[in-house]
Each structure stands twice: as structure tokens, then as C-alpha cells.
Amino acid sequence: MTVMEQRGAYRPTPPPAWKPRTDPAPLLPDTEPYRVLGTDAAAQADPELLRRLYAQLVRGRRYNVQATALTKQGRLAVYPSSTGQEACEVAAALALQERDWLFPSYRDTLAVVARGVDPVEALTLLRGDWHTGYDPYEHRVAPLSTPLATQLPHAVGLAHAARLKGDDVVALAMVGDGGTSEGDFHEALNFAAVWQAPVVFLVQNNGFAISVPLAKQTAAPSLAHKAVGYGMPGRLVDGNDAAAVHEVLTDAVRRAREGGGPTLVEAVTYRIEAHTNADDATRYRGDAEVETWREHDPIQLLERELTARGLLDEDTKQSARDAAETMAADLRARMNQDAVLDPMDLFAHVYAEPTPQLREQQALLRAELEAEHADREGTHR
Ligand SMILES: Cc1ncc(C[n+]2csc(CCOP(=O)(O)OP(=O)(O)O)c2C)c(N)n1
């Protein structure tokens, strides 16, 4: 007897009609990272914007070199260099309007500086001096986040709240490839898509999370594909092509502003330096790989395009270099001054209402400092 005969007259009622809630096709990223420089699309790019990006890239590279030197001189505790990633950093800052908000991670000092924060204040946290170091409200830049991906739900919260209040604000949140494995990444993207919050997520896929390569981080076809599962578009872009990153982010920011909801952008790039000055990258990757990426350098890419189109002469190049040198000299001089710090500031701005434990610790430290002071006075007399 066949199965059908065993079933006899039984006819199941068909389930309610099902269809995907949104068409996934428009959400899918391209199969290749989007490029502008060296392609036909470059002819459409605004020469003034390209020159602005160029000057910022040169400045950014010089900032990375100077900050790394400061770690070697004992003037900076730690520096996660973004050498090789300057196009993402600069484009992120330039894609935003003044009224928008930037939510950076610890590697994004350049984006913070490109947005207008004082170059020294942007390093305060990494010097280990004083909380965030800059006023987040002045340039609408959230604190550099060391805990991975925690800045993402903050960005979504701010963007959603702004929309509820009727404020025209977009939040752009930056995160690394490793950060996409965090629960906060998932929660932020899910809320952003459900609420259609005006937020743009920029993942800088620089190949590694310290020593962990991307292949050990995810089995997704690309990080941009992760967007589809949440119901937002994923865009894949060449992260070393400043014009391409700027265009993709500007489009995503515009879309968010117009009520189109969030976008996840994966910028494919490479971390040329070690994770930080405390890391030895030769233990987990070879020089040959680094060299391949050096040949796809963001500054060189833009310089070649500008030169080929007759948009960059020797004087313009020199003035970009001079401006970068002036910034570096000022950074060096000011970072070489000892910071005047009050240890009691440790307790400031932790909670609006300090906990009893915190008050107790605060009293202990005050007593210790007073005893030390009295001791010193006694010895000197
Ligand atoms: C919640 C959390 N877990 C672990 C760490 C330790 N940690 C610091 S950086 C890092 C790697 C992050 O890599 P990625 O997100 O790819 O960013 P990248 O450093 O490459 O810019 C890890 C695991 C942390 N800071 N926060």
C-alpha cells in the first residue's frame, strides 16, 4: 500500500498564504565592492570634494604617524592606528551634516578629528588622562568606545529619539569586523530596522580583530550580507577608495534623513599597522599580504586619479603636506606638556547620583591625598 493510500481521504487544509515580508533582492549587496577611483564613475565626482578628501587623507596619515611616535616617546599610552583606513575615517566625517552625530570606536580618532574635535583632546582617552577628553555635544561626536559595538545601540537610541522629537538628525556609527560578532551589533541593527531609525552603520572590515582573521570571525558571505537578515540594505564598498566610501555613505545618510531607514555599509580595507603599539602583527600575518595592501593605498589611489585629471599640481600637494606638518608639530608640542590632573576627577561624571560604594572610595582617596600632601609639606619644612 502506498503512503497516499494509507492516508485515505485525509486532505490537510492548506496553510495561510505566505510570502516574504519584504523583497530581499533590493537589500542584497553587490558581489564586488563599489569603486569610483580609476573607473568611469570618477568623471562624475566633484573635483572640489576630491581635493578636500585628499587634503584630509594627507592630514590623517600624518596624524597616525605622529600619534604612533608619541606612544614610543611615552607620551601616549596606546594608539590604535588607522593607517591604510584613512579613506573610511575621513569619508565618514565628511558625509555628515553639522547637525548629525558620529559614534566612533577606539580606532576612529581620525574621523573624530576630521569632524572638528581638537586633535589633542581626541587623544585624551588614549593618553589615559580624563574620561572622554572632549565635549561630545560641541561637535556631536560620542565618546570613542573601547567596549566593542556598545556605541551601536547608543547611536540607534539617539537617532530614534531624534526622530520622535521631530529633529532632523542622522547618526553614523562605526564598528570593526570583529565588533559584528557582538550581541550589541545584532540588537542595534534589529532595533534600527524595526524602528526605521535614521542611522548608518559603517563596518570597517580591516581583515583582523587583533590576531583573529575574518574567516574565523564569520561564515557570512560578506559582512554587508548581514543587513538582509534584519531587513535593511547592505552595501559593499572599497574602503580605500575615498570617493566611493564618501558617495555610499552620503547616499545612506540621505536615505536615512528622508525616512528610508538604516543602511549597513561594509568597507573592505586593511589595517596596515599592528592592532595597537602593544601588538606584534608579525606573529599572525605575513609581510607579503601587507605589501599587497600597501599597493592599494588610499592616498595613492586618490592622488593618481587627481593627477590623471589634471586636478592636482605640485603646489596643492605641497600645501596639503605643509598643513599636515603644522598640525603634527602642534600635536607634538602640546602632547609633550604634562597634563595637570586632579585624581578626584576619577569619580566625576560616573553616575548622576554616586553609589554609596563610590562615595566611600572617593572619601578614601581624598584622605589618602590629604595625608600625602601633609606628609610632603612636613618633609619640605
Ligand atoms: C566587549 C569587548 N570584548 C573584547 C574586547 C577586547 N578587544 C579590543 S579590540 C578587539 C578586536 C576588535 O576588532 P575589530 O572589531 O575588527 O576592530 P579593529 O580593532 O580591527 O578596528 C578586542 C577583541 C573589547 N574591547 N570589548
Short mmCIF file of C-alpha atoms and ligand atoms in Angstrom, two decimals:
data_model
loop_
_atom_site.label_atom_id
_atom_site.label_comp_id
_atom_site.label_asym_id
_atom_site.label_seq_id
_atom_site.Cartn_x
_atom_site.Cartn_y
_atom_site.Cartn_z
CA MET A 1 0.00 0.00 0.00
CA THR A 2 1.33 3.41 -0.90
CA VAL A 3 1.55 6.22 1.63
CA MET A 4 -1.21 8.05 -0.22
CA GLU A 5 -3.50 5.02 0.01
CA GLN A 6 -2.78 4.70 3.76
CA ARG A 7 -3.81 8.32 4.21
CA GLY A 8 -7.13 7.58 2.53
CA ALA A 9 -9.39 10.55 2.20
CA TYR A 10 -7.34 12.79 4.56
CA ARG A 11 -6.72 16.20 2.93
CA PRO A 12 -4.81 18.75 5.05
CA THR A 13 -6.13 22.32 4.95
CA PRO A 14 -3.58 24.49 3.19
CA PRO A 15 -1.63 26.84 5.50
CA PRO A 16 -2.34 30.59 5.26
CA ALA A 17 -0.62 32.09 2.26
CA TRP A 18 2.99 33.03 2.94
CA LYS A 19 5.25 35.49 1.24
CA PRO A 20 8.42 37.26 2.37
CA ARG A 21 7.58 40.37 4.42
CA THR A 22 9.95 42.43 2.31
CA ASP A 23 11.52 41.60 -1.01
CA PRO A 24 15.09 40.61 -0.10
CA ALA A 25 16.51 41.32 -3.58
CA PRO A 26 16.91 45.12 -3.22
CA LEU A 27 18.56 44.65 0.17
CA LEU A 28 21.36 42.44 -1.14
CA PRO A 29 24.82 43.96 -1.51
CA ASP A 30 26.70 43.93 -4.81
CA THR A 31 29.02 40.99 -5.40
CA GLU A 32 32.02 43.33 -5.81
CA PRO A 33 32.98 46.30 -3.62
CA TYR A 34 31.83 49.55 -5.25
CA ARG A 35 34.67 51.66 -6.68
CA VAL A 36 34.90 55.16 -8.12
CA LEU A 37 38.61 55.98 -8.45
CA GLY A 38 40.12 54.62 -11.65
CA THR A 39 36.66 53.84 -13.08
CA ASP A 40 34.24 55.74 -15.36
CA ALA A 41 32.29 56.83 -12.26
CA ALA A 42 35.21 59.09 -11.28
CA ALA A 43 34.26 61.58 -14.01
CA GLN A 44 31.05 62.36 -12.07
CA ALA A 45 32.90 63.09 -8.83
CA ASP A 46 33.09 66.74 -7.76
CA PRO A 47 36.74 67.94 -8.13
CA GLU A 48 36.41 70.19 -5.08
CA LEU A 49 35.26 67.26 -2.95
CA LEU A 50 38.12 65.08 -4.22
CA ARG A 51 40.65 67.77 -3.31
CA ARG A 52 39.09 68.17 0.12
CA LEU A 53 39.24 64.41 0.68
CA TYR A 54 42.88 64.42 -0.46
CA ALA A 55 43.94 67.15 1.99
CA GLN A 56 42.16 65.30 4.83
CA LEU A 57 43.77 61.96 3.92
CA VAL A 58 47.26 63.51 3.96
CA ARG A 59 46.50 65.15 7.31
CA GLY A 60 45.06 61.90 8.64
CA ARG A 61 48.10 59.84 7.65
CA ARG A 62 50.37 62.39 9.33
CA TYR A 63 48.22 62.24 12.46
CA ASN A 64 48.57 58.44 12.56
CA VAL A 65 52.35 58.67 12.19
CA GLN A 66 52.62 61.35 14.87
CA ALA A 67 50.35 59.59 17.36
CA THR A 68 52.30 56.33 16.90
CA ALA A 69 55.56 58.24 17.54
CA LEU A 70 54.06 59.67 20.73
CA THR A 71 53.45 56.13 22.07
CA LYS A 72 57.16 55.39 21.55
CA GLN A 73 58.08 58.55 23.44
CA GLY A 74 55.89 57.56 26.39
CA ARG A 75 53.53 60.47 25.77
CA LEU A 76 50.56 58.35 24.72
CA ALA A 77 49.58 55.13 26.48
CA VAL A 78 48.10 53.37 23.48
CA TYR A 79 47.26 54.18 19.86
CA PRO A 80 45.19 52.02 17.51
CA SER A 81 46.48 53.32 14.18
CA SER A 82 44.12 53.69 11.22
CA THR A 83 46.94 53.86 8.67
CA GLY A 84 45.50 52.36 5.47
CA GLN A 85 41.96 53.08 6.67
CA GLU A 86 42.08 56.88 6.34
CA ALA A 87 39.57 56.90 3.46
CA CYS A 88 36.86 55.41 5.70
CA GLU A 89 37.72 57.73 8.57
CA VAL A 90 37.65 60.91 6.52
CA ALA A 91 34.64 59.97 4.37
CA ALA A 92 32.59 59.13 7.47
CA ALA A 93 33.15 62.60 8.91
CA LEU A 94 32.56 64.40 5.60
CA ALA A 95 29.35 62.51 4.77
CA LEU A 96 27.59 64.03 7.78
CA GLN A 97 25.96 67.42 8.22
CA GLU A 98 26.82 69.54 11.25
CA ARG A 99 23.54 68.60 13.00
CA ASP A 100 24.23 64.86 12.69
CA TRP A 101 26.00 62.62 15.20
CA LEU A 102 29.08 60.42 14.88
CA PHE A 103 29.53 57.33 17.09
CA PRO A 104 33.17 56.21 16.80
CA SER A 105 35.13 53.23 18.12
CA TYR A 106 38.65 53.48 19.61
CA ARG A 107 40.21 53.21 16.10
CA ASP A 108 38.34 56.21 14.77
CA THR A 109 40.31 59.17 16.16
CA LEU A 110 40.78 60.47 12.61
CA ALA A 111 37.05 60.60 11.96
CA VAL A 112 36.66 62.45 15.25
CA VAL A 113 39.37 64.97 14.30
CA ALA A 114 38.03 65.34 10.75
CA ARG A 115 34.68 66.26 12.32
CA GLY A 116 36.34 69.17 14.09
CA VAL A 117 37.38 67.87 17.53
CA ASP A 118 40.70 69.27 18.76
CA PRO A 119 43.48 66.76 17.81
CA VAL A 120 44.88 66.75 21.35
CA GLU A 121 41.51 66.39 23.05
CA ALA A 122 40.76 63.43 20.76
CA LEU A 123 43.76 61.63 22.32
CA THR A 124 42.92 62.35 25.96
CA LEU A 125 41.27 58.97 26.49
CA LEU A 126 44.13 57.10 24.81
CA ARG A 127 46.58 59.03 26.97
CA GLY A 128 44.64 57.71 29.95
CA ASP A 129 44.05 61.20 31.27
CA TRP A 130 40.46 62.19 31.68
CA HIS A 131 37.30 60.44 30.58
CA THR A 132 36.34 61.32 27.00
CA GLY A 133 38.53 64.39 26.79
CA TYR A 134 36.23 66.38 24.54
CA ASP A 135 32.73 67.70 24.90
CA PRO A 136 30.56 65.26 22.92
CA TYR A 137 27.91 67.94 22.33
CA GLU A 138 30.28 70.51 20.79
CA HIS A 139 30.78 68.68 17.51
CA ARG A 140 28.15 65.98 18.06
CA VAL A 141 30.70 63.22 18.47
CA ALA A 142 30.00 60.48 21.03
CA PRO A 143 32.95 59.21 23.12
CA LEU A 144 35.43 56.86 21.42
CA SER A 145 34.09 53.48 22.50
CA THR A 146 36.53 50.85 23.76
CA PRO A 147 33.95 48.15 24.61
CA LEU A 148 33.21 46.66 21.20
CA ALA A 149 29.93 47.62 19.50
CA THR A 150 28.38 49.31 22.55
CA GLN A 151 28.29 52.56 20.56
CA LEU A 152 25.83 51.00 18.10
CA PRO A 153 22.72 50.74 20.32
CA HIS A 154 23.57 54.23 21.60
CA ALA A 155 23.52 55.54 18.03
CA VAL A 156 20.19 53.84 17.33
CA GLY A 157 18.70 55.22 20.55
CA LEU A 158 19.81 58.75 19.74
CA ALA A 159 18.61 58.56 16.13
CA HIS A 160 15.24 57.09 17.10
CA ALA A 161 14.73 59.66 19.87
CA ALA A 162 15.62 62.50 17.49
CA ARG A 163 13.04 61.25 15.01
CA LEU A 164 10.35 61.01 17.71
CA LYS A 165 11.13 64.60 18.69
CA GLY A 166 10.99 65.72 15.07
CA ASP A 167 14.71 66.68 14.97
CA ASP A 168 16.43 66.32 11.62
CA VAL A 169 19.39 64.21 12.82
CA VAL A 170 21.17 61.18 11.36
CA ALA A 171 23.59 59.06 13.40
CA LEU A 172 26.56 57.34 11.77
CA ALA A 173 28.08 54.55 13.86
CA MET A 174 31.46 52.96 13.16
CA VAL A 175 32.49 49.42 14.10
CA GLY A 176 35.16 46.88 13.17
CA ASP A 177 34.70 43.44 11.58
CA GLY A 178 35.25 41.78 14.96
CA GLY A 179 32.59 44.01 16.51
CA THR A 180 29.96 42.47 14.20
CA SER A 181 30.11 39.28 16.30
CA GLU A 182 28.93 41.14 19.39
CA GLY A 183 25.38 40.92 20.71
CA ASP A 184 25.18 44.72 20.69
CA PHE A 185 25.67 44.70 16.91
CA HIS A 186 22.69 42.37 16.49
CA GLU A 187 20.48 44.31 18.88
CA ALA A 188 21.35 47.66 17.34
CA LEU A 189 20.65 46.51 13.78
CA ASN A 190 17.42 44.81 14.75
CA PHE A 191 16.04 47.84 16.61
CA ALA A 192 17.23 50.22 13.88
CA ALA A 193 15.39 48.27 11.19
CA VAL A 194 12.22 47.69 13.22
CA TRP A 195 12.03 51.39 14.12
CA GLN A 196 13.34 52.55 10.72
CA ALA A 197 15.74 54.75 12.69
CA PRO A 198 17.83 57.31 10.75
CA VAL A 199 21.15 55.56 11.34
CA VAL A 200 24.02 54.37 9.16
CA PHE A 201 26.31 51.56 10.29
CA LEU A 202 29.82 51.65 8.84
CA VAL A 203 31.75 48.40 9.30
CA GLN A 204 35.43 48.80 8.54
CA ASN A 205 36.45 45.31 7.58
CA ASN A 206 40.19 45.63 8.04
CA GLY A 207 40.80 41.88 7.95
CA PHE A 208 41.53 41.27 11.62
CA ALA A 209 40.17 41.53 15.14
CA ILE A 210 43.60 41.80 16.80
CA SER A 211 45.01 38.41 15.66
CA VAL A 212 41.71 36.83 14.60
CA PRO A 213 41.24 36.87 10.80
CA LEU A 214 37.80 37.42 9.29
CA ALA A 215 37.49 33.75 8.28
CA LYS A 216 37.43 32.79 11.97
CA GLN A 217 35.01 35.59 12.79
CA THR A 218 32.08 34.83 10.48
CA ALA A 219 30.71 32.38 7.93
CA ALA A 220 28.57 35.08 6.26
CA PRO A 221 29.15 35.63 2.50
CA SER A 222 30.17 39.18 3.42
CA LEU A 223 29.52 41.42 6.41
CA ALA A 224 27.24 43.55 4.22
CA HIS A 225 25.02 40.48 3.72
CA LYS A 226 24.20 40.55 7.43
CA ALA A 227 21.96 43.55 6.71
CA VAL A 228 19.43 41.44 4.83
CA GLY A 229 18.53 39.33 7.87
CA TYR A 230 17.47 42.48 9.71
CA GLY A 231 15.57 43.96 6.78
CA MET A 232 17.89 46.78 5.77
CA PRO A 233 20.06 47.23 2.68
CA GLY A 234 23.70 46.14 2.79
CA ARG A 235 26.26 48.00 0.68
CA LEU A 236 29.75 46.77 -0.11
CA VAL A 237 32.39 49.39 -0.90
CA ASP A 238 36.13 49.58 -1.48
CA GLY A 239 37.21 51.08 1.85
CA ASN A 240 40.43 52.51 0.39
CA ASP A 241 38.59 54.48 -2.29
CA ALA A 242 37.73 57.73 -0.52
CA ALA A 243 35.39 58.89 -3.30
CA ALA A 244 33.45 55.60 -3.25
CA VAL A 245 33.12 55.47 0.54
CA HIS A 246 32.03 59.11 0.59
CA GLU A 247 29.40 58.51 -2.09
CA VAL A 248 27.98 55.36 -0.49
CA LEU A 249 27.83 56.95 2.97
CA THR A 250 26.34 60.19 1.64
CA ASP A 251 23.61 58.17 -0.12
CA ALA A 252 22.92 56.18 3.05
CA VAL A 253 22.79 59.36 5.18
CA ARG A 254 20.39 60.99 2.70
CA ARG A 255 18.19 57.90 2.67
CA ALA A 256 18.10 57.85 6.48
CA ARG A 257 17.27 61.57 6.60
CA GLU A 258 14.40 61.13 4.15
CA GLY A 259 12.83 58.45 6.34
CA GLY A 260 14.13 55.48 4.32
CA GLY A 261 15.59 53.76 7.39
CA PRO A 262 19.02 52.35 8.24
CA THR A 263 21.78 51.01 5.98
CA LEU A 264 24.70 48.72 6.76
CA VAL A 265 27.85 49.61 4.81
CA GLU A 266 30.81 47.24 4.74
CA ALA A 267 34.01 48.98 3.69
CA VAL A 268 36.68 46.49 2.64
CA THR A 269 40.03 47.80 3.82
CA TYR A 270 43.18 46.67 5.63
CA ARG A 271 44.91 47.51 8.89
CA ILE A 272 48.46 48.27 7.77
CA GLU A 273 49.92 48.67 11.27
CA ALA A 274 49.62 46.30 14.23
CA HIS A 275 46.37 46.34 16.25
CA THR A 276 47.98 48.89 18.59
CA ASN A 277 51.53 49.74 19.64
CA ALA A 278 51.16 46.88 22.18
CA ASP A 279 50.66 44.24 19.45
CA ASP A 280 53.15 42.34 17.26
CA ALA A 281 51.35 41.66 13.96
CA THR A 282 54.21 39.54 12.55
CA ARG A 283 53.02 36.73 14.84
CA TYR A 284 49.82 36.19 12.86
CA ARG A 285 50.27 37.57 9.33
CA GLY A 286 52.94 37.75 6.65
CA ASP A 287 54.67 40.76 5.10
CA ALA A 288 53.55 39.76 1.59
CA GLU A 289 49.89 40.31 2.48
CA VAL A 290 50.66 43.72 3.98
CA GLU A 291 52.64 44.69 0.86
CA THR A 292 49.68 43.84 -1.42
CA TRP A 293 47.55 46.27 0.53
CA ARG A 294 50.24 48.96 0.58
CA GLU A 295 49.90 48.98 -3.20
CA HIS A 296 46.20 49.77 -2.78
CA ASP A 297 46.96 52.76 -0.55
CA PRO A 298 44.07 55.24 -0.15
CA ILE A 299 46.24 58.34 -0.63
CA GLN A 300 47.98 56.94 -3.71
CA LEU A 301 44.64 55.92 -5.26
CA LEU A 302 43.24 59.41 -4.95
CA GLU A 303 46.50 61.09 -5.91
CA ARG A 304 46.67 59.08 -9.14
CA GLU A 305 43.09 59.96 -10.06
CA LEU A 306 43.54 63.67 -9.34
CA THR A 307 46.85 63.81 -11.20
CA ALA A 308 45.46 61.97 -14.23
CA ARG A 309 42.62 64.51 -14.44
CA GLY A 310 44.97 67.47 -14.00
CA LEU A 311 43.37 68.37 -10.67
CA LEU A 312 46.48 68.16 -8.51
CA ASP A 313 49.63 70.17 -9.08
CA GLU A 314 52.84 70.18 -7.04
CA ASP A 315 51.78 73.34 -5.12
CA THR A 316 48.48 71.80 -3.98
CA LYS A 317 50.29 68.65 -2.87
CA GLN A 318 52.87 70.71 -1.00
CA SER A 319 50.26 72.82 0.75
CA ALA A 320 48.45 69.63 1.91
CA ARG A 321 51.77 68.35 3.28
CA ASP A 322 52.55 71.70 4.94
CA ALA A 323 49.15 71.86 6.63
CA ALA A 324 49.66 68.28 7.89
CA GLU A 325 53.14 69.19 9.25
CA THR A 326 51.77 72.22 11.08
CA MET A 327 49.07 70.05 12.69
CA ALA A 328 51.67 67.40 13.66
CA ALA A 329 54.07 69.97 15.16
CA ASP A 330 51.25 71.44 17.25
CA LEU A 331 50.13 67.96 18.35
CA ARG A 332 53.71 67.04 19.33
CA ALA A 333 54.27 70.26 21.27
CA ARG A 334 51.00 70.08 23.18
CA MET A 335 51.26 66.33 23.91
CA ASN A 336 54.74 66.94 25.32
CA GLN A 337 53.29 69.10 28.06
CA ASP A 338 52.41 67.27 31.24
CA ALA A 339 48.70 67.24 31.83
CA VAL A 340 47.50 68.86 35.07
CA LEU A 341 45.18 66.28 36.55
CA ASP A 342 43.12 66.07 39.70
CA PRO A 343 42.90 62.41 40.83
CA MET A 344 39.49 63.20 42.38
CA ASP A 345 38.16 63.62 38.83
CA LEU A 346 38.12 59.82 38.69
CA PHE A 347 34.77 59.99 40.40
CA ALA A 348 33.28 62.82 38.37
CA HIS A 349 30.69 62.05 35.70
CA VAL A 350 30.42 58.34 36.57
CA TYR A 351 26.83 58.48 37.85
CA ALA A 352 24.43 61.39 38.20
CA GLU A 353 23.91 60.09 41.76
CA PRO A 354 27.10 58.39 43.03
CA THR A 355 26.57 54.98 44.66
CA PRO A 356 27.43 54.51 48.37
CA GLN A 357 30.46 52.41 47.35
CA LEU A 358 31.70 55.15 45.06
CA ARG A 359 31.27 57.76 47.81
CA GLU A 360 33.24 55.53 50.17
CA GLN A 361 36.08 55.11 47.64
CA GLN A 362 36.02 58.83 46.97
CA ALA A 363 36.42 59.57 50.70
CA LEU A 364 39.28 57.05 50.95
CA LEU A 365 41.14 58.65 48.05
CA ARG A 366 40.58 62.14 49.43
CA ALA A 367 42.00 61.08 52.81
CA GLU A 368 44.97 59.45 51.10
CA LEU A 369 45.72 62.53 49.02
CA GLU A 370 45.42 64.81 52.04
CA ALA A 371 47.76 62.58 54.06
CA GLU A 372 50.24 62.58 51.18
CA HIS A 373 50.01 66.35 50.91
CA ALA A 374 50.53 66.82 54.67
CA ASP A 375 53.48 64.41 54.52
CA ARG A 376 55.08 66.39 51.71
CA GLU A 377 54.55 69.68 53.49
CA GLY A 378 56.13 68.19 56.64
CA THR A 379 59.18 66.87 54.78
CA HIS A 380 59.73 70.14 52.96
CA ARG A 381 59.51 72.31 56.04
C1 LIG B 1 33.18 43.83 24.55
C2 LIG B 1 34.65 43.71 24.27
N1 LIG B 1 35.21 42.49 24.14
C3 LIG B 1 36.53 42.37 23.90
C4 LIG B 1 37.32 43.49 23.78
C5 LIG B 1 38.80 43.35 23.53
N2 LIG B 1 39.13 43.80 22.17
C6 LIG B 1 39.64 45.02 21.97
S1 LIG B 1 39.90 45.34 20.38
C7 LIG B 1 39.37 43.80 19.91
C8 LIG B 1 39.33 43.43 18.45
C9 LIG B 1 38.30 44.17 17.70
O1 LIG B 1 38.46 44.00 16.34
P1 LIG B 1 37.57 44.73 15.27
O2 LIG B 1 36.18 44.89 15.77
O3 LIG B 1 37.75 44.05 13.98
O4 LIG B 1 38.15 46.22 15.21
P2 LIG B 1 39.62 46.73 14.83
O5 LIG B 1 40.41 46.74 16.12
O6 LIG B 1 40.20 45.82 13.82
O7 LIG B 1 39.42 48.12 14.34
C10 LIG B 1 39.00 43.06 21.02
C11 LIG B 1 38.52 41.68 20.98
C12 LIG B 1 36.70 44.75 23.93
N3 LIG B 1 37.37 45.88 23.81
N4 LIG B 1 35.37 44.83 24.16
#
